[in-house]
Amino acid sequence: LRKLNLKCIILEKAPRSGGVWYWNCYPGARVDTPEPVYQIPDPELWEGFDFRERYPGRDELCRYFDHVDSKLNFSKDTWYGSKVIGAKWDNEACFWEVKYVRQDKEGGLTEGKVKGRWFIAGIGLSGEIYKPKIEGMELFKGQLVHSAEWPQTGIDLKDKSVAVIGTGASGVQIIQEIAPITSQLTVYQRTPNFCLPMVQRSLSPSENKKKKSDGTYQTAFNKTLTTFAGFPYDFLPQSLFSESFEKREELFQSLMEEGGFGLWLNNYHDVYSDEKANEIVYEFWRDRIRKRIQDENLKEKLAPMKQPHPFGTKRPSLEINYYECFNLPHVDLIDLNENPILKITQEGIKTKDDEKKFDLIILATGFNALTKGMENMNVKNDKDESISDHWSEGVKTTLGMMVNGFPNLFMIYGPQAPSAFGNGPISASIQGNWLGKVFEMVKEKGIVKWETKKDEEEKWTLECREVWGKSLFPNAKSWYQGSNIPGKRVEALNYIGGIPRYIKALDKSLEDGLKAWDIKYDSSENKEERSTTTKVD
Ligand code: NA7
């Protein structure tokens, strides 16, 4: 947008850049996407930056944000510490008025407003922290912390007695990092995570240099636009059943040895549409993982003989030594399906069959993802309808980019886009590039209002539901479809038609004289000025 000479303001709740990586500073926080593709695919940015590990940790990711800032200086236009608390569309003037609250130096709160013709919600998918309501939570005398609210100053875990509730990506990372430090670690598990070996390693400056100069980087970035999830690998065209047992085992073994999401996303194409194919992959995974766990009972808890949901339909995490942690004498696991939590007491956690004392309880219980961030911003159109009203009978968007009745409001990395099924920086760049094209037209043609049509929204929503419905993904209780939050509607929250199909749909929407959209042109003389100015009160 800067290249188009548009005046932009970024409102950012955190005191610095990094988004989800700023807040999630818990021990072991790390990205599960391999280098080099967890970054913006722009040589101007990647030429001058070296990741030091194949799967970069949180601090390194923050260092990357600083690097991008040093190149683009986005901080110049960013109002840090400013949380959006409302937005209202003025249909007459064609302007959004965005309300925010900012903490001043004395700790007081100041409210302010920004007026802009265009409003882009780049708020990420982890919209709202989810803390289950557990009786007695307020009584606990030790420290109780959610993984995404970890203090920036850290917590001293040495020789502490710690409980972790939740074994999603955050729980797994925390558990394997803190197990060796704590004096007692109890994991409260509801569903086992089908973790895959990360196979972490360091990267030397010479290796990075070579990969940049010999074309490896560029090839990897090019490839991301052609694969299902924006990774440098993809599903195989052949069916699992077209290959012999030996061939399949050979493939699975090599994918596990290579590390990363290979067994999840570089597998046969029918693993997520055919239950039997899925089961075969699970059995392979299960048998390999069970060999790493000593205790028979724990084998069954962590890698059960019968899979509780189809393999890969809940997000698998990458692990380094997760399973070995459970071989340590001071680490134990409570299966909440057999032994549910009754309450939190002043000293610890009471379950049906036992009671334990803790210094620290960690809630690694995830997020109300994809929809809640938009809903919480209290965005209202000219009819005083909110996004929550509009979605009261289910999420509806066009291309995951716009919502009918809310002109000039765009979303990035939100619902009904590849989001949770797309490598973050790649899918955000795809949407960002599309927005670049949109704003080029806005400038060129003097557009003041851009809105999606109702039938386009219906078409896209139907497509999202259809592709989701044909897969095995609806068979798992997961945040992918909102079933991690009690009372939340269960529905397709992501577009799983794959990145290439998504790019095609985005491109197509800008063809044929923009007839897919309701567009209003400026009738005054000074088109450029009227279309792009951001007014600030
Ligand atoms: P997730 O993946 O939503 O994991 C949350 C975990 O917390 C998961 O194991 C849940 O079990 C568990 N959970 C949730 N509520 C409860 C209650 N009431 N009692 C016990 N356990 C509970 O969140 P993460 O932060 O790990 O990951 C977030 C994602 O964001 C991550 O995958 C990245 O891609 C971005 P369940 O599986 O529902 O039985």
mmCIF file with all atom_site columns, N, CA and C and ligand atoms in Angstrom, residues 20 24 26 32 125-126 130-134 146-148 165-172 188-193 261 309 314-317 336-337 341 363-367 369 413 420 477-480 483-486, ligand 1:
data_model
loop_
_atom_site.group_PDB
_atom_site.id
_atom_site.type_symbol
_atom_site.label_atom_id
_atom_site.label_alt_id
_atom_site.label_comp_id
_atom_site.label_asym_id
_atom_site.label_entity_id
_atom_site.label_seq_id
_atom_site.pdbx_PDB_ins_code
_atom_site.Cartn_x
_atom_site.Cartn_y
_atom_site.Cartn_z
_atom_site.occupancy
_atom_site.B_iso_or_equiv
_atom_site.pdbx_formal_charge
_atom_site.auth_seq_id
_atom_site.auth_comp_id
_atom_site.auth_asym_id
_atom_site.auth_atom_id
_atom_site.pdbx_PDB_model_num
ATOM   1   N N   . VAL A 1 20  ? 1.170   -12.636 17.231 1.00 0.00 ? 20  VAL A N   1
ATOM   2   C CA  . VAL A 1 20  ? 1.020   -13.827 18.055 1.00 0.00 ? 20  VAL A CA  1
ATOM   3   C C   . VAL A 1 20  ? 2.369   -14.280 18.643 1.00 0.00 ? 20  VAL A C   1
ATOM   4   N N   . ASN A 1 24  ? 3.006   -15.004 22.625 1.00 0.00 ? 24  ASN A N   1
ATOM   5   C CA  . ASN A 1 24  ? 3.297   -16.396 22.966 1.00 0.00 ? 24  ASN A CA  1
ATOM   6   C C   . ASN A 1 24  ? 4.780   -16.605 23.263 1.00 0.00 ? 24  ASN A C   1
ATOM   7   N N   . TYR A 1 26  ? 5.948   -18.265 25.833 1.00 0.00 ? 26  TYR A N   1
ATOM   8   C CA  . TYR A 1 26  ? 6.103   -19.381 26.783 1.00 0.00 ? 26  TYR A CA  1
ATOM   9   C C   . TYR A 1 26  ? 7.336   -20.210 26.410 1.00 0.00 ? 26  TYR A C   1
ATOM   10  N N   . ASP A 1 32  ? 6.291   -24.402 13.508 1.00 0.00 ? 32  ASP A N   1
ATOM   11  C CA  . ASP A 1 32  ? 6.357   -25.769 12.971 1.00 0.00 ? 32  ASP A CA  1
ATOM   12  C C   . ASP A 1 32  ? 6.526   -25.784 11.447 1.00 0.00 ? 32  ASP A C   1
ATOM   13  N N   . LEU A 1 125 ? -5.441  -15.409 13.518 1.00 0.00 ? 125 LEU A N   1
ATOM   14  C CA  . LEU A 1 125 ? -6.543  -16.348 13.740 1.00 0.00 ? 125 LEU A CA  1
ATOM   15  C C   . LEU A 1 125 ? -6.798  -16.698 15.203 1.00 0.00 ? 125 LEU A C   1
ATOM   16  N N   . SER A 1 126 ? -5.834  -16.391 16.062 1.00 0.00 ? 126 SER A N   1
ATOM   17  C CA  . SER A 1 126 ? -6.019  -16.749 17.483 1.00 0.00 ? 126 SER A CA  1
ATOM   18  C C   . SER A 1 126 ? -6.769  -15.628 18.208 1.00 0.00 ? 126 SER A C   1
ATOM   19  N N   . TYR A 1 130 ? -8.708  -18.834 25.169 1.00 0.00 ? 130 TYR A N   1
ATOM   20  C CA  . TYR A 1 130 ? -9.764  -19.647 25.785 1.00 0.00 ? 130 TYR A CA  1
ATOM   21  C C   . TYR A 1 130 ? -9.290  -20.234 27.112 1.00 0.00 ? 130 TYR A C   1
ATOM   22  N N   . LYS A 1 131 ? -10.019 -19.867 28.168 1.00 0.00 ? 131 LYS A N   1
ATOM   23  C CA  . LYS A 1 131 ? -9.750  -20.447 29.496 1.00 0.00 ? 131 LYS A CA  1
ATOM   24  C C   . LYS A 1 131 ? -11.006 -21.178 29.933 1.00 0.00 ? 131 LYS A C   1
ATOM   25  N N   . PRO A 1 132 ? -10.943 -22.486 30.082 1.00 0.00 ? 132 PRO A N   1
ATOM   26  C CA  . PRO A 1 132 ? -12.156 -23.195 30.507 1.00 0.00 ? 132 PRO A CA  1
ATOM   27  C C   . PRO A 1 132 ? -12.582 -22.742 31.897 1.00 0.00 ? 132 PRO A C   1
ATOM   28  N N   . LYS A 1 133 ? -13.866 -22.790 32.117 1.00 0.00 ? 133 LYS A N   1
ATOM   29  C CA  . LYS A 1 133 ? -14.378 -22.421 33.454 1.00 0.00 ? 133 LYS A CA  1
ATOM   30  C C   . LYS A 1 133 ? -14.208 -23.639 34.360 1.00 0.00 ? 133 LYS A C   1
ATOM   31  N N   . ILE A 1 134 ? -13.286 -23.535 35.286 1.00 0.00 ? 134 ILE A N   1
ATOM   32  C CA  . ILE A 1 134 ? -13.074 -24.639 36.223 1.00 0.00 ? 134 ILE A CA  1
ATOM   33  C C   . ILE A 1 134 ? -13.366 -24.099 37.625 1.00 0.00 ? 134 ILE A C   1
ATOM   34  N N   . HIS A 1 146 ? -2.155  -18.634 31.461 1.00 0.00 ? 146 HIS A N   1
ATOM   35  C CA  . HIS A 1 146 ? -2.474  -19.197 30.142 1.00 0.00 ? 146 HIS A CA  1
ATOM   36  C C   . HIS A 1 146 ? -1.226  -19.075 29.278 1.00 0.00 ? 146 HIS A C   1
ATOM   37  N N   . SER A 1 147 ? -1.016  -20.071 28.407 1.00 0.00 ? 147 SER A N   1
ATOM   38  C CA  . SER A 1 147 ? 0.210   -20.072 27.589 1.00 0.00 ? 147 SER A CA  1
ATOM   39  C C   . SER A 1 147 ? 0.378   -18.779 26.783 1.00 0.00 ? 147 SER A C   1
ATOM   40  N N   . ALA A 1 148 ? -0.728  -18.188 26.325 1.00 0.00 ? 148 ALA A N   1
ATOM   41  C CA  . ALA A 1 148 ? -0.617  -16.980 25.488 1.00 0.00 ? 148 ALA A CA  1
ATOM   42  C C   . ALA A 1 148 ? -0.561  -15.703 26.321 1.00 0.00 ? 148 ALA A C   1
ATOM   43  N N   . ILE A 1 165 ? -2.397  -28.106 31.649 1.00 0.00 ? 165 ILE A N   1
ATOM   44  C CA  . ILE A 1 165 ? -3.695  -28.587 31.162 1.00 0.00 ? 165 ILE A CA  1
ATOM   45  C C   . ILE A 1 165 ? -3.749  -28.303 29.668 1.00 0.00 ? 165 ILE A C   1
ATOM   46  N N   . GLY A 1 166 ? -3.868  -29.342 28.875 1.00 0.00 ? 166 GLY A N   1
ATOM   47  C CA  . GLY A 1 166 ? -3.936  -29.157 27.413 1.00 0.00 ? 166 GLY A CA  1
ATOM   48  C C   . GLY A 1 166 ? -2.682  -29.660 26.731 1.00 0.00 ? 166 GLY A C   1
ATOM   49  N N   . THR A 1 167 ? -2.885  -30.400 25.634 1.00 0.00 ? 167 THR A N   1
ATOM   50  C CA  . THR A 1 167 ? -1.755  -30.962 24.893 1.00 0.00 ? 167 THR A CA  1
ATOM   51  C C   . THR A 1 167 ? -1.865  -30.654 23.401 1.00 0.00 ? 167 THR A C   1
ATOM   52  N N   . GLY A 1 168 ? -2.304  -29.424 23.088 1.00 0.00 ? 168 GLY A N   1
ATOM   53  C CA  . GLY A 1 168 ? -2.247  -28.949 21.705 1.00 0.00 ? 168 GLY A CA  1
ATOM   54  C C   . GLY A 1 168 ? -0.822  -28.497 21.419 1.00 0.00 ? 168 GLY A C   1
ATOM   55  N N   . ALA A 1 169 ? -0.640  -27.691 20.381 1.00 0.00 ? 169 ALA A N   1
ATOM   56  C CA  . ALA A 1 169 ? 0.711   -27.261 19.993 1.00 0.00 ? 169 ALA A CA  1
ATOM   57  C C   . ALA A 1 169 ? 1.423   -26.570 21.157 1.00 0.00 ? 169 ALA A C   1
ATOM   58  N N   . SER A 1 170 ? 0.715   -25.693 21.872 1.00 0.00 ? 170 SER A N   1
ATOM   59  C CA  . SER A 1 170 ? 1.352   -24.947 22.971 1.00 0.00 ? 170 SER A CA  1
ATOM   60  C C   . SER A 1 170 ? 1.725   -25.894 24.103 1.00 0.00 ? 170 SER A C   1
ATOM   61  N N   . GLY A 1 171 ? 0.786   -26.774 24.489 1.00 0.00 ? 171 GLY A N   1
ATOM   62  C CA  . GLY A 1 171 ? 1.047   -27.699 25.586 1.00 0.00 ? 171 GLY A CA  1
ATOM   63  C C   . GLY A 1 171 ? 2.250   -28.586 25.299 1.00 0.00 ? 171 GLY A C   1
ATOM   64  N N   . VAL A 1 172 ? 2.303   -29.146 24.108 1.00 0.00 ? 172 VAL A N   1
ATOM   65  C CA  . VAL A 1 172 ? 3.401   -30.052 23.744 1.00 0.00 ? 172 VAL A CA  1
ATOM   66  C C   . VAL A 1 172 ? 4.744   -29.310 23.825 1.00 0.00 ? 172 VAL A C   1
ATOM   67  N N   . TYR A 1 188 ? -2.305  -32.852 32.222 1.00 0.00 ? 188 TYR A N   1
ATOM   68  C CA  . TYR A 1 188 ? -3.732  -33.193 32.197 1.00 0.00 ? 188 TYR A CA  1
ATOM   69  C C   . TYR A 1 188 ? -4.160  -33.237 30.740 1.00 0.00 ? 188 TYR A C   1
ATOM   70  N N   . GLN A 1 189 ? -4.362  -34.449 30.239 1.00 0.00 ? 189 GLN A N   1
ATOM   71  C CA  . GLN A 1 189 ? -4.629  -34.637 28.804 1.00 0.00 ? 189 GLN A CA  1
ATOM   72  C C   . GLN A 1 189 ? -6.071  -35.079 28.549 1.00 0.00 ? 189 GLN A C   1
ATOM   73  N N   . ARG A 1 190 ? -6.716  -34.404 27.582 1.00 0.00 ? 190 ARG A N   1
ATOM   74  C CA  . ARG A 1 190 ? -8.053  -34.841 27.181 1.00 0.00 ? 190 ARG A CA  1
ATOM   75  C C   . ARG A 1 190 ? -7.964  -35.668 25.904 1.00 0.00 ? 190 ARG A C   1
ATOM   76  N N   . THR A 1 191 ? -7.159  -35.167 24.965 1.00 0.00 ? 191 THR A N   1
ATOM   77  C CA  . THR A 1 191 ? -6.985  -35.881 23.696 1.00 0.00 ? 191 THR A CA  1
ATOM   78  C C   . THR A 1 191 ? -5.495  -35.979 23.387 1.00 0.00 ? 191 THR A C   1
ATOM   79  N N   . PRO A 1 192 ? -4.993  -37.167 23.033 1.00 0.00 ? 192 PRO A N   1
ATOM   80  C CA  . PRO A 1 192 ? -3.564  -37.231 22.681 1.00 0.00 ? 192 PRO A CA  1
ATOM   81  C C   . PRO A 1 192 ? -3.285  -36.472 21.391 1.00 0.00 ? 192 PRO A C   1
ATOM   82  N N   . ASN A 1 193 ? -2.133  -35.865 21.342 1.00 0.00 ? 193 ASN A N   1
ATOM   83  C CA  . ASN A 1 193 ? -1.694  -35.138 20.151 1.00 0.00 ? 193 ASN A CA  1
ATOM   84  C C   . ASN A 1 193 ? -0.849  -36.109 19.318 1.00 0.00 ? 193 ASN A C   1
ATOM   85  N N   . PHE A 1 261 ? 6.117   -31.857 8.871  1.00 0.00 ? 261 PHE A N   1
ATOM   86  C CA  . PHE A 1 261 ? 4.736   -32.255 8.605  1.00 0.00 ? 261 PHE A CA  1
ATOM   87  C C   . PHE A 1 261 ? 4.585   -33.269 7.470  1.00 0.00 ? 261 PHE A C   1
ATOM   88  N N   . HIS A 1 309 ? -9.598  -40.068 16.812 1.00 0.00 ? 309 HIS A N   1
ATOM   89  C CA  . HIS A 1 309 ? -10.118 -39.265 15.700 1.00 0.00 ? 309 HIS A CA  1
ATOM   90  C C   . HIS A 1 309 ? -9.190  -39.546 14.517 1.00 0.00 ? 309 HIS A C   1
ATOM   91  N N   . LYS A 1 314 ? -6.908  -33.256 13.593 1.00 0.00 ? 314 LYS A N   1
ATOM   92  C CA  . LYS A 1 314 ? -6.579  -32.215 14.563 1.00 0.00 ? 314 LYS A CA  1
ATOM   93  C C   . LYS A 1 314 ? -5.139  -31.865 14.262 1.00 0.00 ? 314 LYS A C   1
ATOM   94  N N   . ARG A 1 315 ? -4.733  -30.652 14.553 1.00 0.00 ? 315 ARG A N   1
ATOM   95  C CA  . ARG A 1 315 ? -3.390  -30.209 14.160 1.00 0.00 ? 315 ARG A CA  1
ATOM   96  C C   . ARG A 1 315 ? -2.307  -31.011 14.884 1.00 0.00 ? 315 ARG A C   1
ATOM   97  N N   . PRO A 1 316 ? -1.486  -31.786 14.140 1.00 0.00 ? 316 PRO A N   1
ATOM   98  C CA  . PRO A 1 316 ? -0.381  -32.465 14.818 1.00 0.00 ? 316 PRO A CA  1
ATOM   99  C C   . PRO A 1 316 ? 0.714   -31.450 15.167 1.00 0.00 ? 316 PRO A C   1
ATOM   100 N N   . SER A 1 317 ? 1.392   -31.683 16.262 1.00 0.00 ? 317 SER A N   1
ATOM   101 C CA  . SER A 1 317 ? 2.497   -30.782 16.622 1.00 0.00 ? 317 SER A CA  1
ATOM   102 C C   . SER A 1 317 ? 3.812   -31.434 16.255 1.00 0.00 ? 317 SER A C   1
ATOM   103 N N   . LEU A 1 336 ? -8.002  -37.140 31.365 1.00 0.00 ? 336 LEU A N   1
ATOM   104 C CA  . LEU A 1 336 ? -9.203  -36.456 31.862 1.00 0.00 ? 336 LEU A CA  1
ATOM   105 C C   . LEU A 1 336 ? -10.500 -37.158 31.470 1.00 0.00 ? 336 LEU A C   1
ATOM   106 N N   . ASN A 1 337 ? -10.399 -38.081 30.531 1.00 0.00 ? 337 ASN A N   1
ATOM   107 C CA  . ASN A 1 337 ? -11.613 -38.815 30.162 1.00 0.00 ? 337 ASN A CA  1
ATOM   108 C C   . ASN A 1 337 ? -11.996 -39.809 31.258 1.00 0.00 ? 337 ASN A C   1
ATOM   109 N N   . ILE A 1 341 ? -11.202 -33.294 35.946 1.00 0.00 ? 341 ILE A N   1
ATOM   110 C CA  . ILE A 1 341 ? -10.936 -32.278 36.976 1.00 0.00 ? 341 ILE A CA  1
ATOM   111 C C   . ILE A 1 341 ? -12.265 -31.928 37.648 1.00 0.00 ? 341 ILE A C   1
ATOM   112 N N   . LEU A 1 363 ? -2.437  -23.177 31.815 1.00 0.00 ? 363 LEU A N   1
ATOM   113 C CA  . LEU A 1 363 ? -3.572  -23.497 30.942 1.00 0.00 ? 363 LEU A CA  1
ATOM   114 C C   . LEU A 1 363 ? -3.074  -23.383 29.504 1.00 0.00 ? 363 LEU A C   1
ATOM   115 N N   . ALA A 1 364 ? -2.887  -24.530 28.864 1.00 0.00 ? 364 ALA A N   1
ATOM   116 C CA  . ALA A 1 364 ? -2.491  -24.509 27.444 1.00 0.00 ? 364 ALA A CA  1
ATOM   117 C C   . ALA A 1 364 ? -3.731  -24.906 26.657 1.00 0.00 ? 364 ALA A C   1
ATOM   118 N N   . THR A 1 365 ? -4.805  -24.160 26.885 1.00 0.00 ? 365 THR A N   1
ATOM   119 C CA  . THR A 1 365 ? -6.133  -24.576 26.420 1.00 0.00 ? 365 THR A CA  1
ATOM   120 C C   . THR A 1 365 ? -6.594  -23.862 25.155 1.00 0.00 ? 365 THR A C   1
ATOM   121 N N   . GLY A 1 366 ? -5.693  -23.122 24.529 1.00 0.00 ? 366 GLY A N   1
ATOM   122 C CA  . GLY A 1 366 ? -5.968  -22.637 23.174 1.00 0.00 ? 366 GLY A CA  1
ATOM   123 C C   . GLY A 1 366 ? -6.797  -21.373 23.067 1.00 0.00 ? 366 GLY A C   1
ATOM   124 N N   . PHE A 1 367 ? -7.510  -21.292 21.960 1.00 0.00 ? 367 PHE A N   1
ATOM   125 C CA  . PHE A 1 367 ? -8.153  -20.028 21.564 1.00 0.00 ? 367 PHE A CA  1
ATOM   126 C C   . PHE A 1 367 ? -9.550  -20.259 21.003 1.00 0.00 ? 367 PHE A C   1
ATOM   127 N N   . ALA A 1 369 ? -10.848 -19.427 18.034 1.00 0.00 ? 369 ALA A N   1
ATOM   128 C CA  . ALA A 1 369 ? -10.080 -19.001 16.853 1.00 0.00 ? 369 ALA A CA  1
ATOM   129 C C   . ALA A 1 369 ? -10.950 -18.598 15.673 1.00 0.00 ? 369 ALA A C   1
ATOM   130 N N   . TYR A 1 413 ? -6.083  -13.468 6.825  1.00 0.00 ? 413 TYR A N   1
ATOM   131 C CA  . TYR A 1 413 ? -5.800  -14.580 7.740  1.00 0.00 ? 413 TYR A CA  1
ATOM   132 C C   . TYR A 1 413 ? -6.978  -14.863 8.663  1.00 0.00 ? 413 TYR A C   1
ATOM   133 N N   . ALA A 1 420 ? -5.771  -21.574 8.752  1.00 0.00 ? 420 ALA A N   1
ATOM   134 C CA  . ALA A 1 420 ? -5.169  -22.625 9.576  1.00 0.00 ? 420 ALA A CA  1
ATOM   135 C C   . ALA A 1 420 ? -4.572  -23.750 8.726  1.00 0.00 ? 420 ALA A C   1
ATOM   136 N N   . LYS A 1 477 ? -13.067 -33.289 16.949 1.00 0.00 ? 477 LYS A N   1
ATOM   137 C CA  . LYS A 1 477 ? -13.428 -32.076 17.699 1.00 0.00 ? 477 LYS A CA  1
ATOM   138 C C   . LYS A 1 477 ? -12.192 -31.194 17.676 1.00 0.00 ? 477 LYS A C   1
ATOM   139 N N   . SER A 1 478 ? -12.229 -30.118 16.910 1.00 0.00 ? 478 SER A N   1
ATOM   140 C CA  . SER A 1 478 ? -11.013 -29.330 16.791 1.00 0.00 ? 478 SER A CA  1
ATOM   141 C C   . SER A 1 478 ? -11.330 -27.847 16.649 1.00 0.00 ? 478 SER A C   1
ATOM   142 N N   . TRP A 1 479 ? -10.309 -27.017 16.886 1.00 0.00 ? 479 TRP A N   1
ATOM   143 C CA  . TRP A 1 479 ? -10.508 -25.574 16.723 1.00 0.00 ? 479 TRP A CA  1
ATOM   144 C C   . TRP A 1 479 ? -10.651 -25.216 15.254 1.00 0.00 ? 479 TRP A C   1
ATOM   145 N N   . TYR A 1 480 ? -10.257 -26.128 14.355 1.00 0.00 ? 480 TYR A N   1
ATOM   146 C CA  . TYR A 1 480 ? -10.435 -25.890 12.922 1.00 0.00 ? 480 TYR A CA  1
ATOM   147 C C   . TYR A 1 480 ? -11.904 -25.624 12.597 1.00 0.00 ? 480 TYR A C   1
ATOM   148 N N   . SER A 1 483 ? -15.145 -26.603 17.363 1.00 0.00 ? 483 SER A N   1
ATOM   149 C CA  . SER A 1 483 ? -15.712 -27.505 18.368 1.00 0.00 ? 483 SER A CA  1
ATOM   150 C C   . SER A 1 483 ? -14.862 -27.598 19.626 1.00 0.00 ? 483 SER A C   1
ATOM   151 N N   . ASN A 1 484 ? -13.806 -26.786 19.721 1.00 0.00 ? 484 ASN A N   1
ATOM   152 C CA  . ASN A 1 484 ? -13.034 -26.735 20.977 1.00 0.00 ? 484 ASN A CA  1
ATOM   153 C C   . ASN A 1 484 ? -13.690 -25.806 21.994 1.00 0.00 ? 484 ASN A C   1
ATOM   154 N N   . ILE A 1 485 ? -14.652 -24.985 21.551 1.00 0.00 ? 485 ILE A N   1
ATOM   155 C CA  . ILE A 1 485 ? -15.258 -23.994 22.451 1.00 0.00 ? 485 ILE A CA  1
ATOM   156 C C   . ILE A 1 485 ? -16.695 -24.420 22.780 1.00 0.00 ? 485 ILE A C   1
ATOM   157 N N   . PRO A 1 486 ? -16.988 -24.637 24.064 1.00 0.00 ? 486 PRO A N   1
ATOM   158 C CA  . PRO A 1 486 ? -18.345 -25.054 24.410 1.00 0.00 ? 486 PRO A CA  1
ATOM   159 C C   . PRO A 1 486 ? -19.371 -24.036 23.898 1.00 0.00 ? 486 PRO A C   1
HETATM 160 P P1  . NA7 B 2 .   ? -5.208  -25.996 20.953 1.00 0.00 ? 1   NA7 B P1  1
HETATM 161 O O1  . NA7 B 2 .   ? -4.568  -26.665 19.827 1.00 0.00 ? 1   NA7 B O1  1
HETATM 162 O O2  . NA7 B 2 .   ? -6.616  -25.585 20.841 1.00 0.00 ? 1   NA7 B O2  1
HETATM 163 O O3  . NA7 B 2 .   ? -5.031  -26.962 22.215 1.00 0.00 ? 1   NA7 B O3  1
HETATM 164 C C1  . NA7 B 2 .   ? -5.751  -26.777 23.396 1.00 0.00 ? 1   NA7 B C1  1
HETATM 165 C C2  . NA7 B 2 .   ? -5.579  -27.977 24.288 1.00 0.00 ? 1   NA7 B C2  1
HETATM 166 O O4  . NA7 B 2 .   ? -6.295  -27.744 25.497 1.00 0.00 ? 1   NA7 B O4  1
HETATM 167 C C3  . NA7 B 2 .   ? -6.138  -29.264 23.685 1.00 0.00 ? 1   NA7 B C3  1
HETATM 168 O O5  . NA7 B 2 .   ? -5.315  -30.334 24.046 1.00 0.00 ? 1   NA7 B O5  1
HETATM 169 C C4  . NA7 B 2 .   ? -7.500  -29.371 24.367 1.00 0.00 ? 1   NA7 B C4  1
HETATM 170 O O6  . NA7 B 2 .   ? -8.000  -30.677 24.441 1.00 0.00 ? 1   NA7 B O6  1
HETATM 171 C C5  . NA7 B 2 .   ? -7.184  -28.828 25.740 1.00 0.00 ? 1   NA7 B C5  1
HETATM 172 N N1  . NA7 B 2 .   ? -8.360  -28.342 26.424 1.00 0.00 ? 1   NA7 B N1  1
HETATM 173 C C6  . NA7 B 2 .   ? -9.213  -27.384 26.018 1.00 0.00 ? 1   NA7 B C6  1
HETATM 174 N N2  . NA7 B 2 .   ? -10.178 -27.205 26.928 1.00 0.00 ? 1   NA7 B N2  1
HETATM 175 C C7  . NA7 B 2 .   ? -9.928  -28.085 27.922 1.00 0.00 ? 1   NA7 B C7  1
HETATM 176 C C8  . NA7 B 2 .   ? -10.572 -28.394 29.134 1.00 0.00 ? 1   NA7 B C8  1
HETATM 177 N N3  . NA7 B 2 .   ? -11.695 -27.784 29.498 1.00 0.00 ? 1   NA7 B N3  1
HETATM 178 N N4  . NA7 B 2 .   ? -10.030 -29.325 29.923 1.00 0.00 ? 1   NA7 B N4  1
HETATM 179 C C9  . NA7 B 2 .   ? -8.904  -29.956 29.554 1.00 0.00 ? 1   NA7 B C9  1
HETATM 180 N N5  . NA7 B 2 .   ? -8.245  -29.726 28.411 1.00 0.00 ? 1   NA7 B N5  1
HETATM 181 C C10 . NA7 B 2 .   ? -8.765  -28.805 27.611 1.00 0.00 ? 1   NA7 B C10 1
HETATM 182 O O7  . NA7 B 2 .   ? -4.410  -24.698 21.407 1.00 0.00 ? 1   NA7 B O7  1
HETATM 183 P P2  . NA7 B 2 .   ? -2.839  -24.409 21.296 1.00 0.00 ? 1   NA7 B P2  1
HETATM 184 O O8  . NA7 B 2 .   ? -2.573  -23.133 22.002 1.00 0.00 ? 1   NA7 B O8  1
HETATM 185 O O9  . NA7 B 2 .   ? -2.059  -25.582 21.736 1.00 0.00 ? 1   NA7 B O9  1
HETATM 186 O O10 . NA7 B 2 .   ? -2.598  -24.264 19.755 1.00 0.00 ? 1   NA7 B O10 1
HETATM 187 C C11 . NA7 B 2 .   ? -3.221  -23.216 19.055 1.00 0.00 ? 1   NA7 B C11 1
HETATM 188 C C12 . NA7 B 2 .   ? -2.988  -23.241 17.588 1.00 0.00 ? 1   NA7 B C12 1
HETATM 189 O O11 . NA7 B 2 .   ? -2.885  -21.886 17.185 1.00 0.00 ? 1   NA7 B O11 1
HETATM 190 C C13 . NA7 B 2 .   ? -1.775  -23.940 17.109 1.00 0.00 ? 1   NA7 B C13 1
HETATM 191 O O12 . NA7 B 2 .   ? -2.101  -25.176 16.589 1.00 0.00 ? 1   NA7 B O12 1
HETATM 192 C C14 . NA7 B 2 .   ? -1.209  -23.042 16.024 1.00 0.00 ? 1   NA7 B C14 1
HETATM 193 O O13 . NA7 B 2 .   ? -1.444  -23.566 14.761 1.00 0.00 ? 1   NA7 B O13 1
HETATM 194 C C15 . NA7 B 2 .   ? -1.950  -21.750 16.147 1.00 0.00 ? 1   NA7 B C15 1
HETATM 195 P P3  . NA7 B 2 .   ? -8.859  -31.309 23.237 1.00 0.00 ? 1   NA7 B P3  1
HETATM 196 O O14 . NA7 B 2 .   ? -7.870  -31.601 22.155 1.00 0.00 ? 1   NA7 B O14 1
HETATM 197 O O15 . NA7 B 2 .   ? -9.848  -30.250 22.828 1.00 0.00 ? 1   NA7 B O15 1
HETATM 198 O O16 . NA7 B 2 .   ? -9.512  -32.494 23.797 1.00 0.00 ? 1   NA7 B O16 1
#
